[in-house]
């Protein structure tokens, strides 16, 4: 079966930082996504996989703008530690609001004295990436997967 709109695609992938080759994700566990513009995979990768079949191998470099984008310093906040419950730790996650009032998930990146430093940028924002993947399986997506916009079951989303 060829990869086309509304197919469930299972991949094994390896993700590295493009210039240094630093391993970011080893892809030891397969991952599945719903193909066809559902926003479950980088658009350039989805375009490169269109029409391919099980066994296809892809190596692609994604510049920053085609990966997680540039870092946005407006998504960095420094908040008084007194505004947080006891026990806040580096690496923890908090929900807050962006400048335009949208819900945003912040990561605690540093606690320095009376300040907590938060960042809502994706961990890989600002990085060019190299993706190597192998298509392990392609199947028709179920009506429920199409309605939900993602793959269910093994290697996909669990409800």
PDB file of C-alpha atoms in Angstrom:
ATOM      1  CA  UNK A   1       0.000   0.000   0.000  1.00  0.00           C
ATOM      2  CA  UNK A   2       1.249   3.469  -0.843  1.00  0.00           C
ATOM      3  CA  UNK A   3       1.345   6.353   1.614  1.00  0.00           C
ATOM      4  CA  UNK A   4      -1.517   8.689   0.677  1.00  0.00           C
ATOM      5  CA  UNK A   5      -4.049  10.867   2.487  1.00  0.00           C
ATOM      6  CA  UNK A   6      -5.772   9.029   5.330  1.00  0.00           C
ATOM      7  CA  UNK A   7      -3.216   6.262   5.710  1.00  0.00           C
ATOM      8  CA  UNK A   8      -1.726   5.274   9.052  1.00  0.00           C
ATOM      9  CA  UNK A   9       2.055   5.170   8.711  1.00  0.00           C
ATOM     10  CA  UNK A  10       4.371   3.489  11.212  1.00  0.00           C
ATOM     11  CA  UNK A  11       7.980   4.657  11.227  1.00  0.00           C
ATOM     12  CA  UNK A  12      11.185   3.909  13.025  1.00  0.00           C
ATOM     13  CA  UNK A  13      13.233   7.095  13.131  1.00  0.00           C
ATOM     14  CA  UNK A  14      16.412   8.668  14.402  1.00  0.00           C
ATOM     15  CA  UNK A  15      16.616  12.414  15.012  1.00  0.00           C
ATOM     16  CA  UNK A  16      19.891  14.320  15.306  1.00  0.00           C
ATOM     17  CA  UNK A  17      20.950  17.950  15.440  1.00  0.00           C
ATOM     18  CA  UNK A  18      21.982  18.706  11.846  1.00  0.00           C
ATOM     19  CA  UNK A  19      25.329  20.441  12.362  1.00  0.00           C
ATOM     20  CA  UNK A  20      26.770  18.548  15.341  1.00  0.00           C
ATOM     21  CA  UNK A  21      25.170  15.151  14.760  1.00  0.00           C
ATOM     22  CA  UNK A  22      24.114  15.057  18.426  1.00  0.00           C
ATOM     23  CA  UNK A  23      21.526  12.326  18.923  1.00  0.00           C
ATOM     24  CA  UNK A  24      18.214  13.816  20.078  1.00  0.00           C
ATOM     25  CA  UNK A  25      15.877  10.822  19.718  1.00  0.00           C
ATOM     26  CA  UNK A  26      17.022   7.299  19.000  1.00  0.00           C
ATOM     27  CA  UNK A  27      13.698   6.057  17.657  1.00  0.00           C
ATOM     28  CA  UNK A  28      14.028   2.754  19.486  1.00  0.00           C
ATOM     29  CA  UNK A  29      10.227   2.594  19.654  1.00  0.00           C
ATOM     30  CA  UNK A  30       8.230   2.792  16.417  1.00  0.00           C
ATOM     31  CA  UNK A  31       5.926   5.775  16.011  1.00  0.00           C
ATOM     32  CA  UNK A  32       2.726   6.061  13.962  1.00  0.00           C
ATOM     33  CA  UNK A  33       1.081   9.108  12.416  1.00  0.00           C
ATOM     34  CA  UNK A  34      -1.950   9.895  10.256  1.00  0.00           C
ATOM     35  CA  UNK A  35      -0.795  11.008   6.802  1.00  0.00           C
ATOM     36  CA  UNK A  36      -2.533  13.743   4.852  1.00  0.00           C
ATOM     37  CA  UNK A  37      -2.147  17.181   6.388  1.00  0.00           C
ATOM     38  CA  UNK A  38      -3.211  16.465   9.966  1.00  0.00           C
ATOM     39  CA  UNK A  39      -0.157  18.183  11.452  1.00  0.00           C
ATOM     40  CA  UNK A  40       1.221  15.015  13.028  1.00  0.00           C
ATOM     41  CA  UNK A  41       4.614  15.186  11.294  1.00  0.00           C
ATOM     42  CA  UNK A  42       6.766  17.900   9.749  1.00  0.00           C
ATOM     43  CA  UNK A  43       5.221  18.956   6.394  1.00  0.00           C
ATOM     44  CA  UNK A  44       8.509  18.433   4.478  1.00  0.00           C
ATOM     45  CA  UNK A  45       8.776  14.884   5.842  1.00  0.00           C
ATOM     46  CA  UNK A  46       5.156  14.182   4.994  1.00  0.00           C
ATOM     47  CA  UNK A  47       5.723  15.443   1.444  1.00  0.00           C
ATOM     48  CA  UNK A  48       8.821  13.234   1.066  1.00  0.00           C
ATOM     49  CA  UNK A  49       6.868  10.178   2.258  1.00  0.00           C
ATOM     50  CA  UNK A  50       3.874  10.769  -0.055  1.00  0.00           C
ATOM     51  CA  UNK A  51       3.493   7.851  -2.463  1.00  0.00           C
ATOM     52  CA  UNK A  52       6.113   5.675  -0.750  1.00  0.00           C
ATOM     53  CA  UNK A  53       5.611   2.142   0.594  1.00  0.00           C
ATOM     54  CA  UNK A  54       6.661  -0.109   3.461  1.00  0.00           C
ATOM     55  CA  UNK A  55      10.453  -0.435   3.543  1.00  0.00           C
ATOM     56  CA  UNK A  56      11.129   3.070   2.171  1.00  0.00           C
ATOM     57  CA  UNK A  57      14.047   4.826   3.861  1.00  0.00           C
ATOM     58  CA  UNK A  58      14.300   8.592   4.096  1.00  0.00           C
ATOM     59  CA  UNK A  59      17.165  10.855   5.119  1.00  0.00           C
ATOM     60  CA  UNK A  60      16.222  14.517   5.246  1.00  0.00           C
ATOM     61  CA  UNK A  61      17.668  17.674   6.771  1.00  0.00           C
ATOM     62  CA  UNK A  62      15.148  20.154   8.120  1.00  0.00           C
ATOM     63  CA  UNK A  63      16.283  23.756   8.473  1.00  0.00           C
ATOM     64  CA  UNK A  64      15.071  25.539  11.606  1.00  0.00           C
ATOM     65  CA  UNK A  65      12.006  26.968   9.849  1.00  0.00           C
ATOM     66  CA  UNK A  66      10.914  23.491   8.691  1.00  0.00           C
ATOM     67  CA  UNK A  67      11.508  21.892  12.098  1.00  0.00           C
ATOM     68  CA  UNK A  68      10.305  23.524  15.333  1.00  0.00           C
ATOM     69  CA  UNK A  69      11.005  27.094  14.203  1.00  0.00           C
ATOM     70  CA  UNK A  70      13.091  29.843  15.721  1.00  0.00           C
ATOM     71  CA  UNK A  71      13.153  30.387  19.455  1.00  0.00           C
ATOM     72  CA  UNK A  72      10.644  33.024  20.522  1.00  0.00           C
ATOM     73  CA  UNK A  73      11.993  35.018  23.451  1.00  0.00           C
ATOM     74  CA  UNK A  74       8.485  36.337  24.185  1.00  0.00           C
ATOM     75  CA  UNK A  75       7.752  32.785  25.428  1.00  0.00           C
ATOM     76  CA  UNK A  76      10.366  33.129  28.191  1.00  0.00           C
ATOM     77  CA  UNK A  77       9.197  34.396  31.578  1.00  0.00           C
ATOM     78  CA  UNK A  78      10.857  35.174  34.903  1.00  0.00           C
ATOM     79  CA  UNK A  79       8.364  34.926  37.751  1.00  0.00           C
ATOM     80  CA  UNK A  80       8.829  35.466  41.486  1.00  0.00           C
ATOM     81  CA  UNK A  81       9.228  32.135  43.264  1.00  0.00           C
ATOM     82  CA  UNK A  82       6.624  33.283  45.782  1.00  0.00           C
ATOM     83  CA  UNK A  83       3.961  32.858  43.060  1.00  0.00           C
ATOM     84  CA  UNK A  84       4.599  29.098  42.905  1.00  0.00           C
ATOM     85  CA  UNK A  85       3.662  26.333  45.301  1.00  0.00           C
ATOM     86  CA  UNK A  86       6.453  24.800  47.364  1.00  0.00           C
ATOM     87  CA  UNK A  87       8.366  22.058  45.615  1.00  0.00           C
ATOM     88  CA  UNK A  88       8.592  23.643  42.153  1.00  0.00           C
ATOM     89  CA  UNK A  89      11.549  21.967  40.421  1.00  0.00           C
ATOM     90  CA  UNK A  90      13.635  22.464  37.293  1.00  0.00           C
ATOM     91  CA  UNK A  91      12.105  20.350  34.517  1.00  0.00           C
ATOM     92  CA  UNK A  92       8.600  20.740  35.885  1.00  0.00           C
ATOM     93  CA  UNK A  93       5.746  21.965  33.705  1.00  0.00           C
ATOM     94  CA  UNK A  94       3.224  24.690  34.403  1.00  0.00           C
ATOM     95  CA  UNK A  95       0.301  26.067  32.452  1.00  0.00           C
ATOM     96  CA  UNK A  96       0.146  29.814  31.932  1.00  0.00           C
ATOM     97  CA  UNK A  97      -0.966  32.456  29.449  1.00  0.00           C
ATOM     98  CA  UNK A  98       0.848  34.014  26.513  1.00  0.00           C
ATOM     99  CA  UNK A  99       0.860  37.769  25.935  1.00  0.00           C
ATOM    100  CA  UNK A 100      -2.305  37.393  23.831  1.00  0.00           C
ATOM    101  CA  UNK A 101      -4.103  35.323  26.491  1.00  0.00           C
ATOM    102  CA  UNK A 102      -3.665  31.874  24.921  1.00  0.00           C
ATOM    103  CA  UNK A 103      -3.037  28.854  27.135  1.00  0.00           C
ATOM    104  CA  UNK A 104       0.681  27.954  27.064  1.00  0.00           C
ATOM    105  CA  UNK A 105       2.661  25.144  28.697  1.00  0.00           C
ATOM    106  CA  UNK A 106       5.853  26.406  30.300  1.00  0.00           C
ATOM    107  CA  UNK A 107       8.882  24.363  31.330  1.00  0.00           C
ATOM    108  CA  UNK A 108      10.780  25.362  34.478  1.00  0.00           C
ATOM    109  CA  UNK A 109      14.327  25.858  33.154  1.00  0.00           C
ATOM    110  CA  UNK A 110      16.053  27.495  36.101  1.00  0.00           C
ATOM    111  CA  UNK A 111      15.423  28.540  39.688  1.00  0.00           C
ATOM    112  CA  UNK A 112      17.763  31.331  40.709  1.00  0.00           C
ATOM    113  CA  UNK A 113      17.281  32.755  44.179  1.00  0.00           C
ATOM    114  CA  UNK A 114      13.804  34.267  44.372  1.00  0.00           C
ATOM    115  CA  UNK A 115      13.118  33.810  40.628  1.00  0.00           C
ATOM    116  CA  UNK A 116      11.719  30.982  38.542  1.00  0.00           C
ATOM    117  CA  UNK A 117      12.700  31.012  34.855  1.00  0.00           C
ATOM    118  CA  UNK A 118      10.077  29.546  32.511  1.00  0.00           C
ATOM    119  CA  UNK A 119      10.238  28.759  28.798  1.00  0.00           C
ATOM    120  CA  UNK A 120       7.346  27.781  26.501  1.00  0.00           C
ATOM    121  CA  UNK A 121       9.524  27.194  23.432  1.00  0.00           C
ATOM    122  CA  UNK A 122       9.778  23.640  22.172  1.00  0.00           C
ATOM    123  CA  UNK A 123      12.991  22.039  23.466  1.00  0.00           C
ATOM    124  CA  UNK A 124      14.268  21.771  19.880  1.00  0.00           C
ATOM    125  CA  UNK A 125      13.260  25.272  18.747  1.00  0.00           C
ATOM    126  CA  UNK A 126      16.114  27.039  16.989  1.00  0.00           C
ATOM    127  CA  UNK A 127      17.735  23.791  15.787  1.00  0.00           C
ATOM    128  CA  UNK A 128      18.151  22.424  12.293  1.00  0.00           C
ATOM    129  CA  UNK A 129      17.441  18.696  12.401  1.00  0.00           C
ATOM    130  CA  UNK A 130      18.410  15.589  10.472  1.00  0.00           C
ATOM    131  CA  UNK A 131      15.780  12.850  10.344  1.00  0.00           C
ATOM    132  CA  UNK A 132      16.436   9.306   9.201  1.00  0.00           C
ATOM    133  CA  UNK A 133      13.436   7.014   9.078  1.00  0.00           C
ATOM    134  CA  UNK A 134      12.209   3.708   7.722  1.00  0.00           C
ATOM    135  CA  UNK A 135       8.563   3.025   6.884  1.00  0.00           C
ATOM    136  CA  UNK A 136       7.598  -0.082   8.852  1.00  0.00           C
ATOM    137  CA  UNK A 137       3.919  -0.258   7.899  1.00  0.00           C
ATOM    138  CA  UNK A 138       1.230   1.532   5.897  1.00  0.00           C
ATOM    139  CA  UNK A 139      -2.475   0.822   6.274  1.00  0.00           C
ATOM    140  CA  UNK A 140      -5.786   2.535   5.664  1.00  0.00           C
ATOM    141  CA  UNK A 141      -6.759   4.681   8.630  1.00  0.00           C
ATOM    142  CA  UNK A 142     -10.016   3.912  10.400  1.00  0.00           C
ATOM    143  CA  UNK A 143     -12.941   6.333  10.273  1.00  0.00           C
ATOM    144  CA  UNK A 144     -12.384   7.058  13.970  1.00  0.00           C
ATOM    145  CA  UNK A 145      -8.692   7.874  13.414  1.00  0.00           C
ATOM    146  CA  UNK A 146      -9.606  10.225  10.573  1.00  0.00           C
ATOM    147  CA  UNK A 147     -12.278  11.901  12.717  1.00  0.00           C
ATOM    148  CA  UNK A 148      -9.794  12.333  15.591  1.00  0.00           C
ATOM    149  CA  UNK A 149      -6.908  13.373  13.322  1.00  0.00           C
ATOM    150  CA  UNK A 150      -4.403  10.843  14.675  1.00  0.00           C
ATOM    151  CA  UNK A 151      -3.564   7.133  14.718  1.00  0.00           C
ATOM    152  CA  UNK A 152      -4.883   4.987  17.572  1.00  0.00           C
ATOM    153  CA  UNK A 153      -3.491   1.806  19.037  1.00  0.00           C
ATOM    154  CA  UNK A 154       0.025   0.431  18.792  1.00  0.00           C
ATOM    155  CA  UNK A 155       2.598   3.214  18.346  1.00  0.00           C
ATOM    156  CA  UNK A 156      -0.176   5.832  18.015  1.00  0.00           C
ATOM    157  CA  UNK A 157      -2.329   7.863  20.409  1.00  0.00           C
ATOM    158  CA  UNK A 158      -3.988   6.121  23.342  1.00  0.00           C
ATOM    159  CA  UNK A 159      -7.300   7.456  24.695  1.00  0.00           C
TER     160      UNK A 159
END
